[in-house]
Every structure is written in C-alpha cells, then in structure tokens.
Short mmCIF file of C-alpha atoms and ligand atoms in Angstrom, two decimals:
data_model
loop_
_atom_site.label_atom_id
_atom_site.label_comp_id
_atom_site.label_asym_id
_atom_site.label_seq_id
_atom_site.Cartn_x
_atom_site.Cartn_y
_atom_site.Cartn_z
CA UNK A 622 -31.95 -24.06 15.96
CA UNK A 623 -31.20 -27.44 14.51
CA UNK A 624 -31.66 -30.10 16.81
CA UNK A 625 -30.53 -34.09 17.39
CA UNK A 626 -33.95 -35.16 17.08
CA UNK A 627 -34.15 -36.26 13.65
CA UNK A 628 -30.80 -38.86 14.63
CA UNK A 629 -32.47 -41.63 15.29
CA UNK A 630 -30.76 -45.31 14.87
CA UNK A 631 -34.08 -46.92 14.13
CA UNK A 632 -33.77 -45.05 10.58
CA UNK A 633 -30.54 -46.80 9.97
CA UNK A 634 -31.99 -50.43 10.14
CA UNK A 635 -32.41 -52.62 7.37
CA UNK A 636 -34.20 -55.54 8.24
CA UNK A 637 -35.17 -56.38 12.50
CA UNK A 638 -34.37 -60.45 13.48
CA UNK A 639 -35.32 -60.14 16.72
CA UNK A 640 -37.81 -57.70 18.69
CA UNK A 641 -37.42 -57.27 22.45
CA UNK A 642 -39.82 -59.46 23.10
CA UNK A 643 -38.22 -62.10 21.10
CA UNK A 644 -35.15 -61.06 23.20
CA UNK A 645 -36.59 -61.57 26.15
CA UNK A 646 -38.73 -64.55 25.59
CA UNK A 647 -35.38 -66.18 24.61
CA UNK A 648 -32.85 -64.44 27.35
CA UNK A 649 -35.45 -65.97 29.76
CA UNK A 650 -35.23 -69.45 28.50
CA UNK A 651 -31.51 -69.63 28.72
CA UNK A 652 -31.24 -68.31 31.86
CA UNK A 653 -33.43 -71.28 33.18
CA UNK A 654 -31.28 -73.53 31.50
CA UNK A 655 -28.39 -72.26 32.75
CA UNK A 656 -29.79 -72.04 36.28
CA UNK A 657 -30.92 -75.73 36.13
CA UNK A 658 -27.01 -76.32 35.35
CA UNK A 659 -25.83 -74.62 37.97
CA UNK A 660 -27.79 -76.08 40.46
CA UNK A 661 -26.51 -79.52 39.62
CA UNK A 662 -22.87 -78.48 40.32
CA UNK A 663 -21.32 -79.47 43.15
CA UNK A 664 -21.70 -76.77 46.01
CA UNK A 665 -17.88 -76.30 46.98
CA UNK A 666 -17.39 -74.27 44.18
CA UNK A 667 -18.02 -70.31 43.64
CA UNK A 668 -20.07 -69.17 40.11
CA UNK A 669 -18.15 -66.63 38.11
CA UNK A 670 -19.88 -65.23 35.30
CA UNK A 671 -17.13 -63.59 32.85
CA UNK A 672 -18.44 -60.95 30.32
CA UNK A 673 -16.82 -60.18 27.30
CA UNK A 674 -16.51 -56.31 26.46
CA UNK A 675 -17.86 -54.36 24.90
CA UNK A 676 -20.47 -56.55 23.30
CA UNK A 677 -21.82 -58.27 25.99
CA UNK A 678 -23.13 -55.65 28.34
CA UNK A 679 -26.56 -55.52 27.41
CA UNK A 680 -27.22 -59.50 27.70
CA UNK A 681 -24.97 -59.89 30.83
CA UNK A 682 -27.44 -57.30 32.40
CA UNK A 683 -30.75 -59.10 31.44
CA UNK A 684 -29.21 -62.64 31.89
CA UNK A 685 -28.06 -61.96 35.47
CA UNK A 686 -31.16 -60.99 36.58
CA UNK A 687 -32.51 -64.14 35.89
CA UNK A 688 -30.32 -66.36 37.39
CA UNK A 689 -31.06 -66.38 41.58
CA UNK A 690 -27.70 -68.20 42.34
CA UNK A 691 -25.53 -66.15 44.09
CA UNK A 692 -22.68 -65.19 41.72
CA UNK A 693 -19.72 -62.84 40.71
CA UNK A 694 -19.31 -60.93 37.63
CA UNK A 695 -15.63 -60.38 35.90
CA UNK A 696 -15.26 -58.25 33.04
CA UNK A 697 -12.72 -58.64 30.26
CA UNK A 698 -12.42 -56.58 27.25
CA UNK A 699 -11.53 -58.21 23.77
CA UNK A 700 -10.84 -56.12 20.50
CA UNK A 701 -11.82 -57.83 17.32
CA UNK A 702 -13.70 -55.58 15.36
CA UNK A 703 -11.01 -52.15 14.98
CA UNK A 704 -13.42 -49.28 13.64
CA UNK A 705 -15.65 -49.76 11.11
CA UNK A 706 -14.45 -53.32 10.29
CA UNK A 707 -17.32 -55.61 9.46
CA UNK A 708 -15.07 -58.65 9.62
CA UNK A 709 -12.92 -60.16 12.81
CA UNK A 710 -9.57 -58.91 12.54
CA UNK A 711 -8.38 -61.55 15.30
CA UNK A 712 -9.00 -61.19 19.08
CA UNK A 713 -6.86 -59.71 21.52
CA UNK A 714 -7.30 -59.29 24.69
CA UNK A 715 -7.41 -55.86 26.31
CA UNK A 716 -8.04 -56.17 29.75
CA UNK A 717 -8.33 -59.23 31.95
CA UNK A 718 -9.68 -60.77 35.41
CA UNK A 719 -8.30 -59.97 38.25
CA UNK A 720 -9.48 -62.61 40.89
CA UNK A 721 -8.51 -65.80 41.20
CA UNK A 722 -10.66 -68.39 38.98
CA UNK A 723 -9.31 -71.60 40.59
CA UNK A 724 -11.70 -74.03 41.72
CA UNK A 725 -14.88 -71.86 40.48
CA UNK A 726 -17.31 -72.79 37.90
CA UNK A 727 -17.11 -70.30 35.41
CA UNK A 728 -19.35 -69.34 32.84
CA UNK A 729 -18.13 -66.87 29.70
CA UNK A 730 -20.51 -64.57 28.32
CA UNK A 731 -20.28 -63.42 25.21
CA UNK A 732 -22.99 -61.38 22.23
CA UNK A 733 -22.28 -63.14 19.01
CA UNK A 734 -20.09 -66.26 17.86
CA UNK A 735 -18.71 -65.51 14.73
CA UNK A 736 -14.98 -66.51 13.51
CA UNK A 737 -14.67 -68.35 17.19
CA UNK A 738 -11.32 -66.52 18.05
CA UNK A 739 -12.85 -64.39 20.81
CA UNK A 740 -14.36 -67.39 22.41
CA UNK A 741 -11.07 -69.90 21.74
CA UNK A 742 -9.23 -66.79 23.25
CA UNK A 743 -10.76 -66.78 26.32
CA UNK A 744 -11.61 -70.38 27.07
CA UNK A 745 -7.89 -71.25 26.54
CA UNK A 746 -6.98 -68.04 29.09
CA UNK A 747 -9.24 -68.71 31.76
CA UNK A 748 -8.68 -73.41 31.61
CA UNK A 749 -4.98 -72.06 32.40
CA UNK A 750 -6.36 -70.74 35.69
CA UNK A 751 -7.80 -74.10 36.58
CA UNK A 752 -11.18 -73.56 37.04
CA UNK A 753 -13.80 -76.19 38.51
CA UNK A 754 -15.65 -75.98 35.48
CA UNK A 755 -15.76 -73.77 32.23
CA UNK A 756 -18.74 -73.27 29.99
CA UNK A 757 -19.66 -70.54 27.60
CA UNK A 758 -22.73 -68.86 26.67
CA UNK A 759 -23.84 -66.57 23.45
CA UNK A 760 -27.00 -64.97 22.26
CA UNK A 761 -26.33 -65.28 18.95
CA UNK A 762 -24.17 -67.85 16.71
CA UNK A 763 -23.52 -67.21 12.55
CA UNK A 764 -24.37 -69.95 10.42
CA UNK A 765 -21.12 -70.09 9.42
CA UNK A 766 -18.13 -73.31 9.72
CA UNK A 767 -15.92 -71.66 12.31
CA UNK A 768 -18.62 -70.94 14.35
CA UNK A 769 -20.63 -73.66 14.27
CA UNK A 770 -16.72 -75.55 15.11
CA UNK A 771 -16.27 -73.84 18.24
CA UNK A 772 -17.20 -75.29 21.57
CA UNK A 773 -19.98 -73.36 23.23
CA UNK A 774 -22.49 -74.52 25.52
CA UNK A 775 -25.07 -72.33 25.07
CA UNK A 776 -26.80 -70.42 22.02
CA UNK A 777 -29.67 -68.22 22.17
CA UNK A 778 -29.97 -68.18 18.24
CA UNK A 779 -28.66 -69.33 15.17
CA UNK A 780 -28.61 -66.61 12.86
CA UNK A 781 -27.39 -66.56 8.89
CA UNK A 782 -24.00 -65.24 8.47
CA UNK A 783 -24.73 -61.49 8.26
CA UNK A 784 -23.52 -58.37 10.05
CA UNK A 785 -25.77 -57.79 12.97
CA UNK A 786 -26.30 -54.52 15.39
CA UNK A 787 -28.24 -53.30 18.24
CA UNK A 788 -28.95 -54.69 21.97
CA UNK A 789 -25.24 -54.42 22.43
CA UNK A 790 -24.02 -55.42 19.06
CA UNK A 791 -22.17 -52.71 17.30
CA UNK A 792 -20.92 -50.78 13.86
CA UNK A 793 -18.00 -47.96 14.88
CA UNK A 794 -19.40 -48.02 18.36
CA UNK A 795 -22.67 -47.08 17.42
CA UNK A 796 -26.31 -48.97 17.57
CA UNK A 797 -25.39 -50.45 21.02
CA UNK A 798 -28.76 -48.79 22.41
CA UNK A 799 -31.46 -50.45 19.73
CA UNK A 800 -33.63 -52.35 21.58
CA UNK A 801 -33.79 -55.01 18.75
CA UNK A 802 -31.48 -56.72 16.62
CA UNK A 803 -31.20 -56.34 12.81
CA UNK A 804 -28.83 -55.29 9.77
CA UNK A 805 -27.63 -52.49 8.64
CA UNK A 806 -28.93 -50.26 5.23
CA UNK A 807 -25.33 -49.96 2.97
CA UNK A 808 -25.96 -46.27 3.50
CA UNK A 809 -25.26 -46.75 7.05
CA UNK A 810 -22.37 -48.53 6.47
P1 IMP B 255 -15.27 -63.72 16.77
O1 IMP B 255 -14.03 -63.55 17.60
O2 IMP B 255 -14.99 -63.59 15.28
O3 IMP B 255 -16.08 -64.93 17.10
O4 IMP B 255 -16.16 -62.45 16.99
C1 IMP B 255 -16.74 -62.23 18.17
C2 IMP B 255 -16.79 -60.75 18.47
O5 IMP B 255 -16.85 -59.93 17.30
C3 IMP B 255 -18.06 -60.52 19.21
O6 IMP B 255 -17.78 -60.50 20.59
C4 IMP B 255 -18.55 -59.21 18.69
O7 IMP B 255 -18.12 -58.18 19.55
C5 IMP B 255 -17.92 -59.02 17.35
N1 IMP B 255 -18.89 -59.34 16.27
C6 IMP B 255 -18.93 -60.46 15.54
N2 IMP B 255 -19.94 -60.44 14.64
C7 IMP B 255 -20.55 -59.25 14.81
C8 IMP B 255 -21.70 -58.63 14.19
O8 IMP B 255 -22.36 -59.16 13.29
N3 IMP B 255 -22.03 -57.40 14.65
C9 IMP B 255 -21.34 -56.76 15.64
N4 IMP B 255 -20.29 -57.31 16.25
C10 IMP B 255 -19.88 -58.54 15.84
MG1 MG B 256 -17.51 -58.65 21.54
#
C-alpha cells in the first residue's frame, strides 16, 4: 500500500532563515519588550491583543505565553493572498471583532509586513473604535519601501523581500506546520 510518508514539507524548502530556536530566542525578546510596554500603561485600561488570520496563529500562540499581563485575544481574518498568489492582491477583511475596543490598549498581531495594506487595514478599523492606545506587532518585515513606510511598533526581523513559508506563513494553505521559516524550491511553487 502506498503511504503519506514520503510527503514531507521539509523536502519542499529551499533555503531555512530562521530555525526554531532562532524563533524562539527572538519571540522571547519581543515579548519582554512588549511586556515592559504594557506595564507602563496606565492601569484603567483593558489589553486586547488582536490576531490577524490566518497567518498569525502560530506567533500569537508562542507570544501570549510570554506575556503575564492579564489580557484578551480577538481574532480577525484578512484575505490578501487568494490561492496560490505570491503577491498581495489587497486586503479585505473577512471577519471582524466583536467586543467593544473603546478605552483598551490594543495591540495587532500580525506574521509578515509586506505591501502594508493588511496592517493600514486594520489600524484604520480598529482607531475608529477609539481605543486607549493602538500598537502593532510583526515577526517578520520585507525589505521592501511599503513596508518599511508603514507604522509598526514592533518587528521581530527584517528579512529581504522574498516569499517566505512555514511557522504560520503560507503557499495555497500549505507549510503552516514547518517549524522554521524559509523559501520555497520553484518546483514547489
Ligand atoms: P500585506 O497586506 O501585503 O502587508 O501582506 C500581509 C499579509 O500577506 C500577511 O498577513 C501574510 O498573511 C501575507 N503574506 C505576505 N508576505 C507573505 C509571504 O512571504 N509568505 C506568506 N504569506 C505572506
Ligand atoms: Mg496574514
């Protein structure tokens, strides 16, 4: 009988930037940043963390569990990538928060900064809501103008303007599972 054991998405890889360990080393030194930040705000306010889907999921999970404020989660889902697009098609926004943002300090979440429209999107969605305070955090940013334009307050890495998979980053839905993150081989593509 044939088997899925020889479909591993290792094989597809081109070239690894980051290891796990890399990952984490870096996931942990953002998170005390971050938690430094918070702990200067002014303790009125609630901490909503809002994660950008489907991208996100991965970081959101380790990042949260390094931050010991106490402090909600909302999840919105964005589609920029359609398929096997390589290139943003322009973000739209899928499905959005339900609770109330007003007065909270909010923090987006996001995987990768690229063309800035996801980002724009959602900052300019959720500073209609009022919040006490709105930053943004990615793992990765592209070396690239529109990017490096966009306002974000937090960057895990600065990365060459290439097309990037794994720990949450995806082609067609796939690679979300690799530990690491790297290219693609064309064939893969
Ligand atoms: P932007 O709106 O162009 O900044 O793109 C941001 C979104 O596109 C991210 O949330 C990702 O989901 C997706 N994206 C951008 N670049 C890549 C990449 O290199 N690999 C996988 N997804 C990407
Ligand atoms: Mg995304």
């Amino acid at each position: 009988m044939k088997t899925l054991s020889g479909h591993l998405v290792k094989a597809d890889l081109d070239k690894i930037l980051f290891d796990s360990e890399q990952i984490a080393t870096r996931v942990g030194a953002l998170a005390q940043e971050i938690s430094r930040d918070l702990d200067e705000l002014p303790a009125d306010g609630e901490i909503v963390l809002v994660s950008i889907l489907t991208g996100s999921l991965i970081f959101i999970a380790d990042l949260i569990r390094r931050l010991p404020q106490k402090l909600r989660i909302e999840l919105v889902t964005v589609k920029s990538y359609p398929g096997r697009a390589t290139t943003s098609r322009g973000a739209q926004l899928i499905d959005g928060i339900d609770e109330s943002i007003e007065g909270k300090h909010v923090l987006i979440v996001d995987d990768i900064l690229d063309s800035g429209a996801t980002l724009n999107l959602i900052r300019a969605e959720l500073s209609r809501r009022n919040p006490a305070s709105l930053r943004a955090c990615v793992l990765l940013r592209k070396q690239r103008p529109s990017a490096m334009a966009t306002t974000c307050e937090y960057i895990g890495f600065d990365i060459p303007d290439v097309f990037v998979v794994g720990y949450g980053l995806d082609f067609n839905n796939y690679y979300r599972n690799l530990p690491v993150i790297g290219t693609l081989r064309e064939e893969a593509m």
